XYZ file of C-alpha atoms in Angstrom:
322
model
C -7.789 28.473 135.251
C -6.885 31.511 137.720
C -4.535 31.839 140.656
C -6.661 32.916 143.946
C -4.178 33.791 147.074
C -5.812 33.834 150.465
C -3.785 35.860 153.244
C -3.651 37.490 156.243
C -1.116 38.039 159.569
C -1.396 34.929 161.200
C -0.329 36.895 164.373
C -3.502 38.476 163.913
C -5.981 35.948 162.755
C -6.846 32.631 160.426
C -8.616 32.569 157.637
C -11.708 29.083 157.055
C -12.761 26.785 154.162
C -11.149 28.807 151.010
C -8.028 28.855 151.052
C -4.985 29.453 148.197
C -4.567 27.431 145.078
C -5.941 27.425 141.328
C -9.555 27.105 140.111
C -12.070 26.899 137.502
C -13.572 29.899 135.773
C -16.704 30.178 137.107
C -15.839 28.633 141.300
C -17.567 29.611 143.992
C -15.282 30.469 147.000
C -16.511 31.163 150.471
C -13.938 32.030 153.575
C -14.558 33.350 156.905
C -12.180 35.471 158.842
C -11.283 34.440 162.159
C -9.386 36.848 164.683
C -7.192 35.625 167.376
C -7.713 36.777 171.254
C -7.412 40.240 171.668
C -7.927 41.106 167.732
C -11.300 41.684 165.921
C -12.300 41.535 161.860
C -11.296 44.757 159.977
C -12.191 44.018 156.408
C -11.801 42.547 152.877
C -9.399 43.537 150.720
C -9.945 42.136 146.810
C -7.101 43.072 144.374
C -6.205 46.278 146.633
C -9.471 47.929 146.724
C -11.519 46.902 149.885
C -14.645 45.408 150.060
C -17.827 47.220 151.476
C -19.423 46.097 154.453
C -17.755 44.353 157.623
C -19.229 40.927 157.381
C -16.410 38.132 158.572
C -17.867 36.221 156.145
C -17.247 36.004 152.313
C -17.959 34.693 149.404
C -16.580 35.170 145.690
C -16.824 33.802 142.372
C -13.708 33.273 140.484
C -13.817 34.775 137.220
C -9.693 36.401 136.826
C -6.968 35.983 139.489
C -7.551 37.334 143.018
C -5.442 38.593 145.664
C -7.945 38.163 149.264
C -6.253 39.587 152.189
C -8.605 39.449 155.716
C -7.276 42.452 157.826
C -7.656 42.461 161.627
C -7.209 45.331 164.196
C -6.293 45.358 167.751
C -9.193 45.485 169.871
C -7.796 44.881 173.612
C -4.478 45.955 174.690
C -2.607 44.843 177.925
C -0.590 47.269 179.816
C 1.884 46.663 183.173
C 3.235 49.349 185.115
C 5.877 48.908 186.626
C 6.025 50.166 190.553
C 9.262 51.013 192.274
C 9.223 50.804 196.121
C 8.640 54.057 197.157
C 6.854 57.226 195.230
C 5.418 56.199 191.692
C 4.214 58.697 188.718
C 1.928 56.888 186.781
C -1.049 56.655 183.752
C -2.856 54.180 181.877
C -3.476 54.214 178.230
C -6.688 52.187 178.524
C -9.872 53.541 178.149
C -11.783 52.141 181.100
C -11.771 52.726 184.637
C -9.380 50.583 186.417
C -9.492 48.998 189.563
C -7.385 49.204 192.617
C -8.158 46.612 194.831
C -5.489 44.305 193.353
C -3.065 47.398 193.761
C -3.290 47.826 197.197
C -1.771 45.161 199.158
C 1.555 46.958 197.571
C 0.557 50.589 198.349
C 0.823 53.144 201.098
C -0.958 55.898 199.343
C -2.319 56.615 195.918
C -2.602 60.432 195.216
C -4.908 62.174 192.255
C -5.234 65.960 191.307
C -8.396 66.057 193.119
C -8.819 62.890 195.607
C -6.846 60.759 197.214
C -6.697 56.801 199.481
C -4.489 55.952 202.066
C -3.917 52.146 203.059
C -3.577 52.668 207.143
C -2.947 49.670 208.724
C -5.314 50.641 211.737
C -8.703 51.929 209.562
C -7.858 50.321 206.304
C -8.763 52.090 203.157
C -9.165 55.593 203.919
C -10.998 58.241 201.034
C -13.062 57.518 198.285
C -10.563 57.103 195.374
C -11.132 53.154 193.814
C -10.749 53.656 190.474
C -7.788 54.814 188.422
C -9.337 57.266 185.769
C -8.650 57.135 182.302
C -6.695 60.639 181.233
C -5.687 61.065 184.454
C -1.837 60.713 186.401
C -2.040 59.808 190.007
C 1.395 59.259 192.814
C 1.349 55.981 193.957
C 3.590 55.225 196.843
C 4.688 51.735 196.670
C 5.766 49.645 199.793
C 7.815 47.382 197.841
C 8.368 46.989 194.034
C 5.755 45.458 191.472
C 4.306 44.710 188.322
C 0.224 45.245 187.287
C -0.963 44.485 184.088
C -4.073 45.830 182.873
C -6.359 45.245 180.140
C -8.727 47.079 178.128
C -9.623 49.319 175.400
C -6.717 51.660 173.509
C -8.161 55.587 174.847
C -9.647 57.528 172.528
C -8.624 61.072 172.670
C -11.015 62.007 169.900
C -13.830 60.150 171.905
C -12.860 61.240 175.092
C -10.287 64.197 174.304
C -7.894 65.486 177.486
C -9.201 69.048 178.471
C -7.258 71.299 179.774
C -7.808 73.988 182.761
C -5.560 77.155 182.788
C -2.774 76.205 185.463
C -1.864 72.594 186.300
C -3.451 69.701 185.238
C -2.556 65.895 186.089
C -2.948 63.940 182.653
C -2.219 60.853 181.020
C -0.086 60.000 178.030
C -3.046 58.273 176.301
C -0.893 55.949 173.781
C 0.954 52.938 173.801
C 4.468 54.257 172.221
C 6.713 56.235 173.063
C 6.682 59.382 170.965
C 8.480 62.881 170.949
C 6.782 65.464 173.080
C 7.130 68.084 170.027
C 5.437 64.947 167.418
C 2.558 64.571 169.705
C 1.207 67.655 171.005
C 0.714 70.248 167.850
C -0.936 72.490 170.139
C 1.032 74.046 172.701
C 0.788 78.016 174.203
C 3.843 79.549 175.146
C 5.139 78.579 178.428
C 3.331 75.655 178.958
C 5.777 73.240 180.870
C 5.234 69.659 181.230
C 7.124 67.769 184.304
C 7.204 64.766 184.753
C 8.851 62.036 187.800
C 12.462 62.635 185.997
C 12.611 66.269 185.134
C 10.640 68.703 182.936
C 10.585 70.789 179.876
C 9.026 74.094 178.697
C 7.409 75.537 175.645
C 9.568 78.567 174.199
C 9.834 80.298 170.943
C 7.883 77.204 169.495
C 10.673 74.578 170.706
C 10.108 72.146 173.913
C 13.427 72.714 175.698
C 13.942 71.116 179.417
C 15.360 68.077 180.706
C 12.965 65.542 179.105
C 11.731 65.457 175.184
C 9.944 62.390 175.240
C 6.217 61.183 176.401
C 6.690 57.435 178.093
C 3.560 55.420 177.969
C 2.471 54.162 181.823
C 4.264 57.347 183.150
C 2.188 60.268 184.643
C 2.632 64.033 183.657
C 1.426 67.523 184.910
C 0.743 70.046 182.497
C 0.930 73.518 183.193
C -1.028 75.366 180.676
C -1.541 79.200 180.146
C -5.146 78.819 178.625
C -8.009 76.783 178.994
C -8.116 74.289 175.774
C -7.828 70.546 174.514
C -4.836 68.662 173.797
C -4.394 67.935 170.358
C -2.391 64.743 169.991
C -1.152 63.066 166.902
C 0.282 59.353 167.229
C 0.277 59.006 163.353
C 3.696 60.855 162.722
C 7.283 58.435 163.128
C 9.571 58.990 165.666
C 12.210 61.831 163.846
C 15.489 63.114 164.789
C 15.152 66.709 164.074
C 12.550 67.232 166.664
C 11.434 70.486 167.914
C 12.880 70.223 170.952
C 16.303 71.290 173.167
C 17.354 68.886 175.579
C 20.920 68.424 177.781
C 23.282 66.213 176.708
C 23.321 64.784 180.527
C 20.119 63.419 182.017
C 20.218 62.675 185.667
C 19.569 59.406 186.890
C 18.858 57.658 189.758
C 22.105 56.637 190.584
C 22.344 60.456 190.960
C 19.607 61.061 193.189
C 16.323 58.697 194.766
C 13.749 59.912 192.802
C 11.511 57.976 194.442
C 11.919 59.211 198.148
C 9.503 61.966 197.516
C 6.410 62.744 195.532
C 6.932 66.102 194.738
C 9.297 68.366 192.901
C 10.037 71.557 192.118
C 11.669 72.850 188.754
C 13.798 75.409 188.128
C 15.331 77.687 185.309
C 17.827 79.682 186.169
C 21.218 81.617 185.063
C 24.203 81.774 186.721
C 26.370 85.022 187.616
C 29.577 85.533 189.232
C 30.582 89.657 189.828
C 27.035 90.535 188.447
C 28.416 88.689 185.505
C 26.317 85.944 183.745
C 28.670 82.796 182.887
C 27.714 81.603 179.775
C 30.856 79.780 178.489
C 31.733 76.927 181.010
C 29.822 74.310 181.822
C 29.128 73.796 185.465
C 26.873 72.431 187.097
C 24.307 73.044 190.245
C 23.229 70.735 193.403
C 20.559 70.945 195.163
C 21.180 69.709 199.175
C 18.918 69.423 201.692
C 20.769 69.180 204.902
C 23.517 67.327 203.051
C 21.107 65.052 201.063
C 21.322 65.280 197.254
C 17.917 66.675 196.142
C 18.654 67.797 193.006
C 21.201 68.483 189.962
C 21.472 70.765 187.180
C 21.604 70.056 183.970
C 23.052 73.013 181.233
C 20.928 73.924 177.509
C 21.873 76.818 175.839
C 22.871 79.456 178.723
C 20.138 78.285 181.268
C 20.765 75.711 184.053
C 17.784 73.561 184.584
C 16.786 72.108 188.113
C 14.690 69.167 189.636
C 14.566 69.715 192.985
C 12.551 66.242 194.902
C 10.665 66.755 198.663
C 7.549 66.796 200.205
C 7.160 69.472 203.637
C 8.961 72.997 202.862
C 12.754 72.477 203.670
C 15.828 74.961 203.369
C 17.534 74.188 199.763
C 21.248 75.075 199.962
C 22.731 75.380 196.309
C 26.259 74.477 195.809
C 28.210 75.645 192.091
C 31.417 74.148 190.801
């Protein structure tokens, strides 16, 4: 008699027919792997060794103790994109173009890098943008807060790499988990810059330095590349504390500035001088004002001041330091 253990992750699937138990030598056992919704069968593993082939049906003869595992993998993912009232920089980690017809009732305008769609009260839809494309970022102006959930396959960066042109590129973060920029991008070029709706970072001397250090699912990013290249993403590494990035201790929030009021940002790296002497010891704060409206607050990193100023049309900006 031999012990036979049949197991799997119950949240991903089940095994029918044969079950765990004690069986006589020579017993033939047949089992079928049945995936849960959104999952597919991956493989069988017997006593730690993968079984060749990918059939979901397995027949074994009991001639020793057996530990049989059915492994499944997620096939369909669900992404909920949260929209605030006003402007939102978004992207999807899905592999398929996403129909925006269900989003249109809640939006006034959707802007991509090369095309846009305006929802006009008189003329209806004006523009040629019908889908959110994989790997791309968009700026969406919502007329109310809402959440839209999409379903599809996970973006495959090996099948569809994200290619950058020299200059600005509107890109998606094509993954389901938040990760540090320095862990994800393995081929940054000196002077590269990444911008999202809440801040920015520049790659300098082997470090990402700025007011953001994490990629967040669902956010859209603007990437300025100094050369044409294909981004090499690394999603397998764990989040670490020893990130190759330098981040401000203070992060501006929507309590300071309504970041959703404007579609664009102007990002500044500055040094502060008084009487032609650089001020490096004290931690000053620089405010950007437009007609007494607060548009940006600086954050000090090392001896530099990082400042994101929000706006749309060209305006005069006043800077106040204290």
